Short mmCIF file of C-alpha atoms in Angstrom, two decimals:
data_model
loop_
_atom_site.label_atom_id
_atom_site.label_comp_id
_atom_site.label_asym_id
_atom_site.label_seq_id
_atom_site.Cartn_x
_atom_site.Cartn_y
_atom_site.Cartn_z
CA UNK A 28 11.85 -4.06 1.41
CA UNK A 29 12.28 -3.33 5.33
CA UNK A 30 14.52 -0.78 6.17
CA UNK A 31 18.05 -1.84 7.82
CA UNK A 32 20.06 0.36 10.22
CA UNK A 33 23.60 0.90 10.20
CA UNK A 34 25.24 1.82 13.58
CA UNK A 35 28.67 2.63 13.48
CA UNK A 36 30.63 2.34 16.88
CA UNK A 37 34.08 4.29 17.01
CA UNK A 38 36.56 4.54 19.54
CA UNK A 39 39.41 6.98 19.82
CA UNK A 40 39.36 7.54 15.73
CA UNK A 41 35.97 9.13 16.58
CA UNK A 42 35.90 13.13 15.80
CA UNK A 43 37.84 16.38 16.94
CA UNK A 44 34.67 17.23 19.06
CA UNK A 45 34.74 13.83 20.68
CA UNK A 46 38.22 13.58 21.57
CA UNK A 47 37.30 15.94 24.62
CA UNK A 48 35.87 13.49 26.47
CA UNK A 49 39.16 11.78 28.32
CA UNK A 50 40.62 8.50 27.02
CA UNK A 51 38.67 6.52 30.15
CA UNK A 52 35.79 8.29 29.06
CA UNK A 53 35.91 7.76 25.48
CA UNK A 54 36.50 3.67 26.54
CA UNK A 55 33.46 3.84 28.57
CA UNK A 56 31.17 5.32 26.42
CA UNK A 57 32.06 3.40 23.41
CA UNK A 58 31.61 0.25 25.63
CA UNK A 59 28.43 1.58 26.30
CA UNK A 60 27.13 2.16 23.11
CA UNK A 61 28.80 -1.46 21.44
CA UNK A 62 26.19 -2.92 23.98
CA UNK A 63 23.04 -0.53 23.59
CA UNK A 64 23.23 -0.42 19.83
CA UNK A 65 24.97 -3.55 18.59
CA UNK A 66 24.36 -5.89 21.54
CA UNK A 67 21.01 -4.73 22.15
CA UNK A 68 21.00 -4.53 26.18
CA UNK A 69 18.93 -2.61 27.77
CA UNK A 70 20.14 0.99 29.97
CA UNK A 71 19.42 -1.01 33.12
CA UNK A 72 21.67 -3.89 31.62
CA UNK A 73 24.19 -1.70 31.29
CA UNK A 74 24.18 0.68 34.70
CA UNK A 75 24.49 -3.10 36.05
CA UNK A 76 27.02 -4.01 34.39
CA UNK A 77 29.21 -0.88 34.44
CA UNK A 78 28.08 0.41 38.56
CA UNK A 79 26.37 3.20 37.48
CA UNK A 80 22.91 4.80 37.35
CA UNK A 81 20.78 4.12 34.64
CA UNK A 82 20.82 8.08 33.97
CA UNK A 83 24.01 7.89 33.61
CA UNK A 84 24.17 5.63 30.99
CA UNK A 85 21.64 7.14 29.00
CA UNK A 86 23.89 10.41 29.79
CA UNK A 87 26.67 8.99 27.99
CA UNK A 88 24.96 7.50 25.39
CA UNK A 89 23.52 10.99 24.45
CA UNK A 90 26.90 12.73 24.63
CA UNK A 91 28.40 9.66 22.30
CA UNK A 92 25.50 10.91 20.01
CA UNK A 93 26.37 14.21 20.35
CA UNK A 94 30.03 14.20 19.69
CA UNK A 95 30.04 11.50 16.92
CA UNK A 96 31.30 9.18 19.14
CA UNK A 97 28.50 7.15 17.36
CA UNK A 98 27.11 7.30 14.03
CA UNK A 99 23.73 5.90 13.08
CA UNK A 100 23.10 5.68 9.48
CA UNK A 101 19.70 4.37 7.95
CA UNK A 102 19.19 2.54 4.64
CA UNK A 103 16.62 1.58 2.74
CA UNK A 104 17.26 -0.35 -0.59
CA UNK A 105 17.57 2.48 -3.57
CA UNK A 106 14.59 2.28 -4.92
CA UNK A 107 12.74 2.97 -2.09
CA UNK A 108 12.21 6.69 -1.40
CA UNK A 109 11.56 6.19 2.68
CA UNK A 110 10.72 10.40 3.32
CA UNK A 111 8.36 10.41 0.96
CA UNK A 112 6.66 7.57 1.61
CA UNK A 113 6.64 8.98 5.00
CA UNK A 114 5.09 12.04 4.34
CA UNK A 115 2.59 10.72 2.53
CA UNK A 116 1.22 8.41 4.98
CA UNK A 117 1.07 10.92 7.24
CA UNK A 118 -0.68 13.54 4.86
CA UNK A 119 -3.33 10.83 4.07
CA UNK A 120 -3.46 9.27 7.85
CA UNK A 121 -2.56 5.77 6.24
CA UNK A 122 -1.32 2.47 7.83
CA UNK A 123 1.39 2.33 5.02
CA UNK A 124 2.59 3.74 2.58
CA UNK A 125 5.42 2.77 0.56
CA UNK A 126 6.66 4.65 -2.58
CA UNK A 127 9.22 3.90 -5.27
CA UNK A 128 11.84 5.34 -7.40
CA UNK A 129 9.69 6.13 -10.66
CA UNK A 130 11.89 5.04 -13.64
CA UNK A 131 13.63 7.91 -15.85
CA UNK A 132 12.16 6.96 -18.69
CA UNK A 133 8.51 6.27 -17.56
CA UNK A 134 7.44 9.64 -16.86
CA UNK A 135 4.07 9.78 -18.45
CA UNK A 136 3.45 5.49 -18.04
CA UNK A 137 0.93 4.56 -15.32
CA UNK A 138 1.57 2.18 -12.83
CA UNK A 139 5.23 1.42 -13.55
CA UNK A 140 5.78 -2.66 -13.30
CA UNK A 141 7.84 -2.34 -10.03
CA UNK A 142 5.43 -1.56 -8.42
CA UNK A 143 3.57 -4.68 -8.24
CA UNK A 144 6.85 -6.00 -7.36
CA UNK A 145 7.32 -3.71 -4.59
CA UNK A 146 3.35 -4.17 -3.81
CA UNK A 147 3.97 -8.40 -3.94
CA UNK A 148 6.45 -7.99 -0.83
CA UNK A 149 4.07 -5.54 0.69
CA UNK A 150 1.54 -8.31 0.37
CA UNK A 151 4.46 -11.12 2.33
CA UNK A 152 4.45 -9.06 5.39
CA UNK A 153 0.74 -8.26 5.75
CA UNK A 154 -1.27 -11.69 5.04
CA UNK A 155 -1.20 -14.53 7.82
CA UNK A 156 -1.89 -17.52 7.55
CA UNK A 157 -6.03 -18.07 7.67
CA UNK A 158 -6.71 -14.56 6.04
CA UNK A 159 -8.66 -14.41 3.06
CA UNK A 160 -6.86 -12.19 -0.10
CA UNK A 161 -8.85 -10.34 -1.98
CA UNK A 162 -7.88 -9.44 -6.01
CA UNK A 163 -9.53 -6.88 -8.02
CA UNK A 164 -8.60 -6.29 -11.49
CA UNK A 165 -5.61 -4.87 -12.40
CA UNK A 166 -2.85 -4.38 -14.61
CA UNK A 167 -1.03 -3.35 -11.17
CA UNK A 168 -2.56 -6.21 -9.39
CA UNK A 169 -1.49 -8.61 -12.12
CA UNK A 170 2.18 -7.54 -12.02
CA UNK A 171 1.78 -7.99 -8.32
CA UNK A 172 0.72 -11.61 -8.43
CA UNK A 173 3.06 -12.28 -11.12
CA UNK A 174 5.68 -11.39 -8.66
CA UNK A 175 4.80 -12.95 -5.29
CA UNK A 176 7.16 -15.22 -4.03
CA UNK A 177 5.45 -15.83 -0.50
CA UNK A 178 2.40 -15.67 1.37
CA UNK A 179 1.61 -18.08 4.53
CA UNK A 180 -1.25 -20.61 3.63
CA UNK A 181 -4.52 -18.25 2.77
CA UNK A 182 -7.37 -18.22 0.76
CA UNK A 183 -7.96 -16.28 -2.49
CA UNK A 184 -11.06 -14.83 -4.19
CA UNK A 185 -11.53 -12.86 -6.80
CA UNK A 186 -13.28 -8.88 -6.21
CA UNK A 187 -14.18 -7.72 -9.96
CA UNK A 188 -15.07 -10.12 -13.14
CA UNK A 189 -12.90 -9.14 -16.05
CA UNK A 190 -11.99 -6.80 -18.21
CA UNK A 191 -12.31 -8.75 -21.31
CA UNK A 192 -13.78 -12.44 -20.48
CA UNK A 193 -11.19 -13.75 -23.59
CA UNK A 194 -8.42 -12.73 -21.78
CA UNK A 195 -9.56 -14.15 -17.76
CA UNK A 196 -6.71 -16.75 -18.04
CA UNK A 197 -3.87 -13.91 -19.22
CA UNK A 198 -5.64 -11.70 -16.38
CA UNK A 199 -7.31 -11.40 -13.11
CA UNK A 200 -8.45 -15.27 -13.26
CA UNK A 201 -4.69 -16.07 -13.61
CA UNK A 202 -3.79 -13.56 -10.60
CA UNK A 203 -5.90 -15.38 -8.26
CA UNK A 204 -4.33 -18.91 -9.24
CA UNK A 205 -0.92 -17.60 -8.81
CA UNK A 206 -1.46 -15.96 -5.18
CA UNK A 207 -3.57 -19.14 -4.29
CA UNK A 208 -0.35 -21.65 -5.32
CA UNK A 209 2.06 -19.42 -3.62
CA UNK A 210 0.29 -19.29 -0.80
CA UNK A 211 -1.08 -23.00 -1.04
CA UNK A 212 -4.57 -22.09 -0.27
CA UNK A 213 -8.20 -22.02 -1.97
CA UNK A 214 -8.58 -19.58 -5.52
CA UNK A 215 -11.77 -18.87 -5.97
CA UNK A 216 -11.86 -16.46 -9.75
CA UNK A 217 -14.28 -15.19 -11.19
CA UNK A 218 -14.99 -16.18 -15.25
CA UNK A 219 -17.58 -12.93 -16.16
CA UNK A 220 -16.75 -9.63 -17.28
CA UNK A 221 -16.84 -6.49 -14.93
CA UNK A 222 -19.38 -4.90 -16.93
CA UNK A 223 -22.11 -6.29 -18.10
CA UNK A 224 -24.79 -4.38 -20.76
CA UNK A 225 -27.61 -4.08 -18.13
CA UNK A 226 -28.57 -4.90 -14.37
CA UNK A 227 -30.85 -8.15 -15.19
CA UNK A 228 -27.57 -9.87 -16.62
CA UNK A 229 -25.73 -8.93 -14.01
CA UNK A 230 -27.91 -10.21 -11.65
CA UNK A 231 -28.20 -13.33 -13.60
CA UNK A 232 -24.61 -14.29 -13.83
CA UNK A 233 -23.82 -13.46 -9.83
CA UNK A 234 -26.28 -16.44 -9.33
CA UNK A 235 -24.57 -18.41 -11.27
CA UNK A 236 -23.10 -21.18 -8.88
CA UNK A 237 -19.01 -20.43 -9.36
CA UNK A 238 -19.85 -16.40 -9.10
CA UNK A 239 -21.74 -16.91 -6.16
CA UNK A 240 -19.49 -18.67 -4.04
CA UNK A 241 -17.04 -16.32 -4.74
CA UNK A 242 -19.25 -13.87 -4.12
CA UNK A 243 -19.94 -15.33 -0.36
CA UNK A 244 -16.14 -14.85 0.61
CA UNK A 245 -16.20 -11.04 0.09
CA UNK A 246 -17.56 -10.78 3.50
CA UNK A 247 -14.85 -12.72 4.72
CA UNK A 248 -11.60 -10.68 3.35
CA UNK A 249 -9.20 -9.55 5.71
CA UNK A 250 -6.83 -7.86 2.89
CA UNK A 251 -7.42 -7.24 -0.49
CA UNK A 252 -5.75 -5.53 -3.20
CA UNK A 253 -6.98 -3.16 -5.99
CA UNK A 254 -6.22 -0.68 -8.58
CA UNK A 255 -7.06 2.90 -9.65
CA UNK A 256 -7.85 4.12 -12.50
CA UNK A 257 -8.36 7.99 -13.89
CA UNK A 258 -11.13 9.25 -15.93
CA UNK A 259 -9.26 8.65 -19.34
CA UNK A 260 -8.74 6.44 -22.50
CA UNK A 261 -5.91 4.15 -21.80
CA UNK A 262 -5.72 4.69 -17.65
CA UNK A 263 -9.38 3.62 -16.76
CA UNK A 264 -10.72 -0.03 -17.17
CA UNK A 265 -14.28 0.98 -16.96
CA UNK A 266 -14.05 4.12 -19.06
CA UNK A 267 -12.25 2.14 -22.17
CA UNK A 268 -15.86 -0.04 -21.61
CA UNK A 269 -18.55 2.49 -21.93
CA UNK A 270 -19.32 3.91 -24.68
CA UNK A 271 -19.05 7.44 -25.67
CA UNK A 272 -22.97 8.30 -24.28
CA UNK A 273 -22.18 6.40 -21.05
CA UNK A 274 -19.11 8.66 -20.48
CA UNK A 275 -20.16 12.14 -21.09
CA UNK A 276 -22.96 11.04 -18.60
CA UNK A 277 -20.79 9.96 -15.82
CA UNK A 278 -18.08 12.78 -16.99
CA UNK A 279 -20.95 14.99 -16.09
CA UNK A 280 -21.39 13.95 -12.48
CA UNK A 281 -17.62 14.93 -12.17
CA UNK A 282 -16.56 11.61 -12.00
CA UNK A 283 -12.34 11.61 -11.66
CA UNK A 284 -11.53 7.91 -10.53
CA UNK A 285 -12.59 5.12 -10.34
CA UNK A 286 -11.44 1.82 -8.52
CA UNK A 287 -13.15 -1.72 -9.23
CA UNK A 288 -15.99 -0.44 -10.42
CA UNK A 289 -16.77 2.66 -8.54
CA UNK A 290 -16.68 5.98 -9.27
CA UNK A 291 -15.28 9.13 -7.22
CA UNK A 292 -15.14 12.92 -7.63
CA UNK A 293 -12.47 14.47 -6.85
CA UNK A 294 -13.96 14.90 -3.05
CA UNK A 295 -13.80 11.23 -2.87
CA UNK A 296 -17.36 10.93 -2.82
CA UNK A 297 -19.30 8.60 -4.89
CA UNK A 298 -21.18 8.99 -8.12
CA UNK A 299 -22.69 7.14 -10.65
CA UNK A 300 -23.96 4.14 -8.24
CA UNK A 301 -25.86 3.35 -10.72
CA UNK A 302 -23.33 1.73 -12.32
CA UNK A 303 -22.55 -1.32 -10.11
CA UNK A 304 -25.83 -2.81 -10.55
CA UNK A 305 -24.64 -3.73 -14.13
CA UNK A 306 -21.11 -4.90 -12.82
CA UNK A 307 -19.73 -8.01 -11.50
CA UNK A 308 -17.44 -6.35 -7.90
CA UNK A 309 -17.36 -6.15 -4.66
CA UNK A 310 -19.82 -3.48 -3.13
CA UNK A 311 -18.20 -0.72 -1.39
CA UNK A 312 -20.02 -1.08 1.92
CA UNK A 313 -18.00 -4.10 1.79
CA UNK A 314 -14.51 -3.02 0.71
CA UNK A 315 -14.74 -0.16 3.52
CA UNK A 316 -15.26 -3.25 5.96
CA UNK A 317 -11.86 -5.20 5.14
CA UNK A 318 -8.92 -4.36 7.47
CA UNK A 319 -6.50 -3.60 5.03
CA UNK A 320 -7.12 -2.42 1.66
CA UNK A 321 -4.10 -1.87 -0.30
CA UNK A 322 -4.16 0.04 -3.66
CA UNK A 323 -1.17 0.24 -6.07
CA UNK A 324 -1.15 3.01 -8.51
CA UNK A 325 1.53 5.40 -9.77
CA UNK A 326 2.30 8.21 -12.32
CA UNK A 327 1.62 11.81 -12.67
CA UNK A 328 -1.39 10.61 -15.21
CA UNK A 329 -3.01 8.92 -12.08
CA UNK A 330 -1.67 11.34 -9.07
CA UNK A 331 -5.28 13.47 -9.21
CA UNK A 332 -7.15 9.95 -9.29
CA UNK A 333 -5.19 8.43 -6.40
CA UNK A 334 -5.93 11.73 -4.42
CA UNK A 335 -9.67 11.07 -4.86
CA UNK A 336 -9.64 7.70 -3.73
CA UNK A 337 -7.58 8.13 -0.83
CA UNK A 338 -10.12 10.92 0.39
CA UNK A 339 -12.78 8.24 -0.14
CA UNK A 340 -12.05 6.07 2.84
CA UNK A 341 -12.09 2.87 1.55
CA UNK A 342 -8.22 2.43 0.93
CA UNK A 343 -5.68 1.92 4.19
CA UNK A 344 -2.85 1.55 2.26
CA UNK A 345 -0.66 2.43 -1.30
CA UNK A 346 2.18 1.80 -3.17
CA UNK A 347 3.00 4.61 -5.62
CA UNK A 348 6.00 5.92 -7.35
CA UNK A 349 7.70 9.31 -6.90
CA UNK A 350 6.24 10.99 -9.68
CA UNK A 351 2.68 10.70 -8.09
CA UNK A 352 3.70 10.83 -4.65
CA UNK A 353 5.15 14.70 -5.48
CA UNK A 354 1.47 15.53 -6.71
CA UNK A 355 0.39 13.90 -4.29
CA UNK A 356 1.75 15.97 -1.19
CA UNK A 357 0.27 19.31 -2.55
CA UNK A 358 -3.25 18.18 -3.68
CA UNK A 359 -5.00 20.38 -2.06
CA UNK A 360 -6.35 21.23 1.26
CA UNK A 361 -5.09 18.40 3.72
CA UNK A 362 -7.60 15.30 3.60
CA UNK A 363 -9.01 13.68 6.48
CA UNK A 364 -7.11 10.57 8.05
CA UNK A 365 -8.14 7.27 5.59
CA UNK A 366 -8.05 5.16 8.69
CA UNK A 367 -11.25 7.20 9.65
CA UNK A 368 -13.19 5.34 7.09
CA UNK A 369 -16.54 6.79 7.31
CA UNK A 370 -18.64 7.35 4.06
CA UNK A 371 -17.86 10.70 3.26
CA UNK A 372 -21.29 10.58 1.08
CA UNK A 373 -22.68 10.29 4.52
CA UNK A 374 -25.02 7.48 5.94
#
């Protein structure tokens, strides 16, 4: 996934424009380039090496530049879209952002599968060893975990219960075990549903001794990953649970997102708290705490719901596809950095 640079070092096959410079010159300066670019030595390095100033070799290195004497090419593997992704973490002030080629014939499909793939390398260069990984629920998340391939020796706890308890071991619950064996640490799922039908069972099962001590590490994540989810049949978790009372109420409070359990406007400000005291997920008081939040979402379906969480403050990071990013770089007026991750709902 990182970015590699070609630099290509010519000589006296270099272009018309270069072929000014005299055939000593033309010696010298490719010498000095071969050991700036592809050697790595520092201008100093070379001025010693060569008898000359240190000006002078950065001199020659910008007239090799200009003249095509040298080339420098950059590549990043194809399905990477590296402009994009670097506009975008500059509209939303993130620490990273890294956006993929959406597939031709997934236009209108949510969170297209590489992406967790993409995400699961993502995930390789940002855990160390000790951290404690954090997994909410996720068809993105699971696609992520399914694809992990390293992570150094961490621990890994569950964020949301489930979205269907019958399905933990297919899910979320099976997420957690596969980071943990990659990684060789501590899993620590969760085997409840997110939502449960009122507060006093919700309250119930976190005491229950397996929730709770998953519950105690939430404090304690240094990266975690989650998913987003739209305001829609099919693209939210926690919409496709309520029924049709419960969502014409939160519709009302202009809910557009919603990610593990919480719900945003399109302002990125919170509504509906109510609802978390009848879920099983991490609070967001605590997800604003952890370093590095990374959220994987994609598609045009999505792009509005990404755009509300990323004005919320609580994510640092994304992996999206090209479809979303595109909606994503004219969503309105220009948010405020994510990195500044006050509570834009105020204290």
């Amino acid at each position: 996934m990182n970015s590699s640079e070609e630099i290509a070092v010519s000589g006296m096959s270099a272009g018309r424009s270069a072929m000014r410079m005299g055939p000593a010159e033309l010696v010298q300066a490719a010498a000095m380039a071969r050991r700036f670019y592809l050697e790595g030595k520092s201008k100093i390095q070379i001025a010693e090496e060569f008898g000359v100033s240190r000006f002078k070799v950065a001199r020659v290195l910008e007239t090799a530049l200009e003249r095509d004497l040298v080339r420098i090419e950059i590549r990043v593997p194809a399905e990477l879209d590296a402009e994009r992704s670097d506009a975008l973490r500059a509209r939303y002030g993130l620490r990273h952002a890294v956006v993929v080629e959406s597939p031709a014939d997934a236009e209108e499909s949510p969170d297209p599968e590489n992406l967790g793939e993409v995400a699961a390398d993502l995930l390789g260069e940002l855990v160390n060893e000790g951290d404690v990984l954090g997994l909410a629920w996720g068809r993105s998340t699971i696609h992520m975990a399914a694809a992990l391939d390293r992570l150094p020796p961490c621990t890994v706890v569950q964020l949301t219960g489930v979205y269907d308890a019958g399905t933990a071991e297919r899910g979320s619950v099976e997420a957690v075990r596969r980071a943990a064996q990659v990684s060789g640490g501590d899993a620590h799922p969760i085997y409840a549903p997110m939502l449960l039908p009122d507060a006093a069972t919700a309250a119930a099962l976190r005491n229950q001794t397996g929730i709770a001590r998953a519950f105690e590490y939430f404090d304690k994540v240094t990266v975690a990953c989650v998913s987003i989810g739209s305001w829609e049949p099919g693209i939210s978790t926690v919409h496709d649970m309520l029924s049709d009372e419960e969502r014409a109420h939160y519709a009302s409070l202009g809910v557009a997102a919603e990610m593990s359990a919480h719900l945003f406007d399109t302002e990125g400000r919170r509504v509906g708290r109510d609802l978390g005291e009848r879920c099983i997920t991490v609070k967001a008081d605590q997800l604003r705490r952890i370093p590095e939040v990374v959220a994987i979402a994609g598609g045009q379906r999505k792009a509005a719901a990404i755009d509300a969480v990323l004005r919320s403050g609580l994510v640092t990071s994304l992996v999206t596809d090209t479809s979303a990013a595109d909606v994503l770089m004219t969503a309105g007026p220009t948010p405020r950095p994510a990195l500044n991750r006050a509570d834009p709902d105020g204290p």
